[in-house]
PDB file of C-alpha atoms in Angstrom:
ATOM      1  CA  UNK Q   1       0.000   0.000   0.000  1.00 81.00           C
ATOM      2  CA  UNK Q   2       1.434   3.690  -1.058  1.00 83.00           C
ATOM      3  CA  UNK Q   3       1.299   5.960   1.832  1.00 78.00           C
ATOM      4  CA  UNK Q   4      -0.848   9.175   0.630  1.00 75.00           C
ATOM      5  CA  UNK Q   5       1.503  12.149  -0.195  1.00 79.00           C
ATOM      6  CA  UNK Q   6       0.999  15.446  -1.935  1.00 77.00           C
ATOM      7  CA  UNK Q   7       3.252  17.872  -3.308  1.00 82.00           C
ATOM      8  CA  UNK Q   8       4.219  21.575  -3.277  1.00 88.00           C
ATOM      9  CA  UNK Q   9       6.221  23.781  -5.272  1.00 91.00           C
ATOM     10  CA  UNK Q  10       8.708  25.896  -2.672  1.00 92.00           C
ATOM     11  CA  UNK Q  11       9.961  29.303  -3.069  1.00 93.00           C
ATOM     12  CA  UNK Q  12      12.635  30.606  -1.029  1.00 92.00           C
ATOM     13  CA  UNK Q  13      13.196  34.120  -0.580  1.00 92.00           C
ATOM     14  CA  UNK Q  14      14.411  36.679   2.323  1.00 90.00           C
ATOM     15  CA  UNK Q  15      10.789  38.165   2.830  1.00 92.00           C
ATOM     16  CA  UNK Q  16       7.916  35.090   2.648  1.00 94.00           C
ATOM     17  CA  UNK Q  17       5.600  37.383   3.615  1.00 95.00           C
ATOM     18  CA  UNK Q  18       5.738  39.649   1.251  1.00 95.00           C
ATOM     19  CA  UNK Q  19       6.064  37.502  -1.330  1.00 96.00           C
ATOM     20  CA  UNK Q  20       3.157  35.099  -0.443  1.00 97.00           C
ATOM     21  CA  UNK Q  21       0.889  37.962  -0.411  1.00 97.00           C
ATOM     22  CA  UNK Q  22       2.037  38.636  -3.766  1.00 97.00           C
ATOM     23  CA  UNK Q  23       1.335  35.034  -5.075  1.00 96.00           C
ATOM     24  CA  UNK Q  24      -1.862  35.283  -3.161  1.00 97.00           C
ATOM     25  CA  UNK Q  25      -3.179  38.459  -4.701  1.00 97.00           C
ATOM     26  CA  UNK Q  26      -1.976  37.308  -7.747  1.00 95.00           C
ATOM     27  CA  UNK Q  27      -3.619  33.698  -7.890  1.00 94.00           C
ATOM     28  CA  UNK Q  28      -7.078  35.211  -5.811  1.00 95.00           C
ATOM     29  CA  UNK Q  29      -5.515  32.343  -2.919  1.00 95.00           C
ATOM     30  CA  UNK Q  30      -5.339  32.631   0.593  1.00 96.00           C
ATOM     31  CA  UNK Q  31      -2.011  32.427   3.242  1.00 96.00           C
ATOM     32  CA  UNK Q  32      -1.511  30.135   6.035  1.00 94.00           C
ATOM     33  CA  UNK Q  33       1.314  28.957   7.552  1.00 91.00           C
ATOM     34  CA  UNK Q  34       1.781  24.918   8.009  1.00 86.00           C
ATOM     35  CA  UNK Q  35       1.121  22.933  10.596  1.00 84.00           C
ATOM     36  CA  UNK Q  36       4.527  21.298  11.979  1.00 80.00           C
ATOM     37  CA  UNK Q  37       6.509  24.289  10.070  1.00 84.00           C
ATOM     38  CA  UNK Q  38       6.339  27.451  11.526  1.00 81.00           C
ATOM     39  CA  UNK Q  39       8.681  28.139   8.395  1.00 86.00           C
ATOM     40  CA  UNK Q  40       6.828  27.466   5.748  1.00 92.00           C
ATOM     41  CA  UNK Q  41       4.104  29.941   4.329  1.00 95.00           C
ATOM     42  CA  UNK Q  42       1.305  27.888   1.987  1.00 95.00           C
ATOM     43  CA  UNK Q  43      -0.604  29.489  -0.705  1.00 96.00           C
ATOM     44  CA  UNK Q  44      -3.470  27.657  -1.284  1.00 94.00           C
ATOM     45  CA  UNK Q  45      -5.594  28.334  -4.538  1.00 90.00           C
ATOM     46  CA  UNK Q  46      -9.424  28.630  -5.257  1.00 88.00           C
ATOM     47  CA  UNK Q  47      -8.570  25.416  -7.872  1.00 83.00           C
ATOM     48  CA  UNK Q  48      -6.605  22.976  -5.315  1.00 85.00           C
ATOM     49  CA  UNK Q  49      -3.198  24.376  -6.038  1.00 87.00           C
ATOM     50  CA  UNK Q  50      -0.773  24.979  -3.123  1.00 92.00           C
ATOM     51  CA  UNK Q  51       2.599  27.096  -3.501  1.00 95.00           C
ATOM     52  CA  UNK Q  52       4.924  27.107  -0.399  1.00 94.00           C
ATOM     53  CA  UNK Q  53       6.916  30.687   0.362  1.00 95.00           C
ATOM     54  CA  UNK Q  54       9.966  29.474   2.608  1.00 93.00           C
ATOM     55  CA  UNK Q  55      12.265  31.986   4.731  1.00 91.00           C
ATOM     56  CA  UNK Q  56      15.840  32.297   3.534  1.00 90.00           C
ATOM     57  CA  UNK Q  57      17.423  35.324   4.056  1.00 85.00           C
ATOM     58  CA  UNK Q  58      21.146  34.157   1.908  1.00 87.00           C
ATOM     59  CA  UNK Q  59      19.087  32.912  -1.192  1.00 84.00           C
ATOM     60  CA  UNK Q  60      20.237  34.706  -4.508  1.00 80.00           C
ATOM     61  CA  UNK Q  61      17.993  35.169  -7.321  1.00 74.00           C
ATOM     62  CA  UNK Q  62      18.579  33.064 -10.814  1.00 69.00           C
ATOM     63  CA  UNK Q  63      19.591  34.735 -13.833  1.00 66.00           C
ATOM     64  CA  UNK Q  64      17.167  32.485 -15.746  1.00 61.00           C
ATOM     65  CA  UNK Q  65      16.362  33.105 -18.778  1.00 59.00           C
ATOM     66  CA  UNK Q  66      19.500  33.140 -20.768  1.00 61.00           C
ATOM     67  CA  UNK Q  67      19.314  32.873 -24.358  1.00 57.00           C
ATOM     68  CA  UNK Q  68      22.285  30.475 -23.733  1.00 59.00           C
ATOM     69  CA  UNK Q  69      21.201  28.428 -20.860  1.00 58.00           C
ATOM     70  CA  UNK Q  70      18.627  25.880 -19.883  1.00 59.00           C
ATOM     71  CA  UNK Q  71      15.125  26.954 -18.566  1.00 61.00           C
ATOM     72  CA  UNK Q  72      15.107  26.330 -15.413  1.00 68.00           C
ATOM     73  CA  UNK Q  73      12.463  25.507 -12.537  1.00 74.00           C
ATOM     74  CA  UNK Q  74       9.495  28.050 -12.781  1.00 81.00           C
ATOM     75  CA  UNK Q  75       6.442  28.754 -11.915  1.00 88.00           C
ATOM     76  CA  UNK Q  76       3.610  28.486 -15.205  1.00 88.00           C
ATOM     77  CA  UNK Q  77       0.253  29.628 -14.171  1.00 90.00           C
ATOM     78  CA  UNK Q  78      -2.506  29.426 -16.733  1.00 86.00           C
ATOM     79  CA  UNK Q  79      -5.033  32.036 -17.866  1.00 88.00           C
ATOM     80  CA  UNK Q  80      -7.312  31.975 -21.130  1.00 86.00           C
ATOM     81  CA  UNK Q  81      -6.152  33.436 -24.461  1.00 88.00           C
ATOM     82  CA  UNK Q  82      -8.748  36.764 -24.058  1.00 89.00           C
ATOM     83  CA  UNK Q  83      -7.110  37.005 -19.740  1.00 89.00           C
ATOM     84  CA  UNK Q  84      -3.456  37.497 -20.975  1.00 91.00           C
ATOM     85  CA  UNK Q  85      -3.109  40.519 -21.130  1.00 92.00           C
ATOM     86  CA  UNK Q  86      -5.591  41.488 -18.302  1.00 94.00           C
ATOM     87  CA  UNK Q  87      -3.752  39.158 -16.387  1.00 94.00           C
ATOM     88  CA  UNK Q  88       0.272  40.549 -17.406  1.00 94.00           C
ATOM     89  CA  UNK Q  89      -1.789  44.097 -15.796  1.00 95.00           C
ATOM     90  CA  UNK Q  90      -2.338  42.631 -12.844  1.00 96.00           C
ATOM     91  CA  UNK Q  91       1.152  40.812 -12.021  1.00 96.00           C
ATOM     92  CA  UNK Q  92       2.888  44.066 -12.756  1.00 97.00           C
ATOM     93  CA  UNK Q  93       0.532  45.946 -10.524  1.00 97.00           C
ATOM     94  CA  UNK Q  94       1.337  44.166  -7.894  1.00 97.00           C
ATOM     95  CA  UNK Q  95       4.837  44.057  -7.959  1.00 97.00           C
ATOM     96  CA  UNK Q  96       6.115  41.400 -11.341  1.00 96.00           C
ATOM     97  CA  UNK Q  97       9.453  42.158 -13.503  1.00 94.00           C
ATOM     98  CA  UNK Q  98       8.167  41.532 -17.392  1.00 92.00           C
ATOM     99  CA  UNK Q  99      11.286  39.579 -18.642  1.00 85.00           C
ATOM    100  CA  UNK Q 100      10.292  38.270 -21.735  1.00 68.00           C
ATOM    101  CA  UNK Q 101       7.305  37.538 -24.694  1.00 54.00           C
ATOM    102  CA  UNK Q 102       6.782  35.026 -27.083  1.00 55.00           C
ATOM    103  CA  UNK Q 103       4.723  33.663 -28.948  1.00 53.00           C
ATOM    104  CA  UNK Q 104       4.863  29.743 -30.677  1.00 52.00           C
ATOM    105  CA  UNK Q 105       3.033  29.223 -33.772  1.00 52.00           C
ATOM    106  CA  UNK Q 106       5.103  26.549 -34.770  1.00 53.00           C
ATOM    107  CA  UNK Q 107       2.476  23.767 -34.256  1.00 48.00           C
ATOM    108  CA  UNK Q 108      -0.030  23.995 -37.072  1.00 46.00           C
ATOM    109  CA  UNK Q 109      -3.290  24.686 -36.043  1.00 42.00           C
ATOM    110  CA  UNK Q 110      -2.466  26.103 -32.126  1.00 42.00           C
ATOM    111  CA  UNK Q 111      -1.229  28.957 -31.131  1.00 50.00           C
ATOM    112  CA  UNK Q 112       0.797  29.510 -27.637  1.00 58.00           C
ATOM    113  CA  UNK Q 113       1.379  32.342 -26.172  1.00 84.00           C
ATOM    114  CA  UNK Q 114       3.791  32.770 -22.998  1.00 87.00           C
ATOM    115  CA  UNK Q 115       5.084  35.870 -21.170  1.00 90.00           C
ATOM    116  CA  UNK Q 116       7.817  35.370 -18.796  1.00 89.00           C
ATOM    117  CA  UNK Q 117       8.019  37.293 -15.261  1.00 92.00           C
ATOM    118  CA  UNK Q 118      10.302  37.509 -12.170  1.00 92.00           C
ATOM    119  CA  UNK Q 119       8.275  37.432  -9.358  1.00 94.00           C
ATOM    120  CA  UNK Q 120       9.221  40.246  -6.604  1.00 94.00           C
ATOM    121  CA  UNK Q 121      12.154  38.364  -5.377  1.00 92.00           C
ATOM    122  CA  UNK Q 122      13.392  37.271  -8.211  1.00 89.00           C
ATOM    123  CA  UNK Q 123      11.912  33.939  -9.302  1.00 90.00           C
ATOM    124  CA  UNK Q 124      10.922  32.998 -12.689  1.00 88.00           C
ATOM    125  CA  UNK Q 125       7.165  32.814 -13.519  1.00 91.00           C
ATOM    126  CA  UNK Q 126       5.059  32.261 -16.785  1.00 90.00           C
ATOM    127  CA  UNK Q 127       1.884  33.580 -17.568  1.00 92.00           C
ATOM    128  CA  UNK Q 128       0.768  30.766 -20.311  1.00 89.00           C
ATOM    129  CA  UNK Q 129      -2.274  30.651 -22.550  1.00 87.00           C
ATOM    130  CA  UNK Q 130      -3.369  28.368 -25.108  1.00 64.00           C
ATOM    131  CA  UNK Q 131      -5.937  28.535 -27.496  1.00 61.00           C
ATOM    132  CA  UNK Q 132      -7.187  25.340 -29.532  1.00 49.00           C
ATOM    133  CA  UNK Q 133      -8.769  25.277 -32.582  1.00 51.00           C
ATOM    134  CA  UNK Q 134     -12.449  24.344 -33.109  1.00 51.00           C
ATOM    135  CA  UNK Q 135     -13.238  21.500 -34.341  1.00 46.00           C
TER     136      UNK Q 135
END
């Protein structure tokens, strides 16, 4: 038998507060702290989705993207085609670095569009939207 387990996503930073009111404001969530951690900070979402804001004060931010390096371990929160850019208004309101836009019409037929973000300390985040064809 498999004990039950979940997952989270952890971001470190010098000021979990701050940033897990970002994230909260940003994803309409709520902040608690968890039980067992007083260090730990959970975001939970209106869909089921839980981020984790964790305290460390030496933590340097990536210098993700590079044109000449790997993507690395980010964030990719999904909005609808027509909320991009309503939703790009909102994370720079409250505090997002625009880093990047692209858009991916290499797949016949689809169309992706991605906008890539530091968060207020630093991480990498992507505001991603895909719209399928009709049928």
């Amino acid at each position: 038998m498999t004990v039950p387990k979940t997952s989270v996503l952890v971001l470190d930073c010098a000021e979990p507060e701050e940033l897990a009111r970002f994230y909260a404001s940003l994803l309409g969530a709520e902040v608690g702290t968890a039980d067992g951690d007083a260090e730990l900070l959970l975001v939970a979402g209106p869909s089921g989705s839980v981020l984790g804001i964790r305290r460390d004060p030496d933590r340097v931010p990536p210098s993700w993207p590079l044109p000449e390096g790997p993507e690395q371990p980010h964030l990719r929160i999904l909005v609808t085609p027509e909320a991009l850019d309503e939703a790009e208004r909102e994370a720079v309101a409250l505090g997002a670095r625009p880093m990047t836009a692209e858009v991916d019409d290499s797949r016949p037929g689809s169309r992706t569009m991605q906008r890539r973000f530091a968060d207020p300390a630093g991480h990498a985040f992507v505001l991603a939207a895909v719209r399928v064809p009709s049928a």
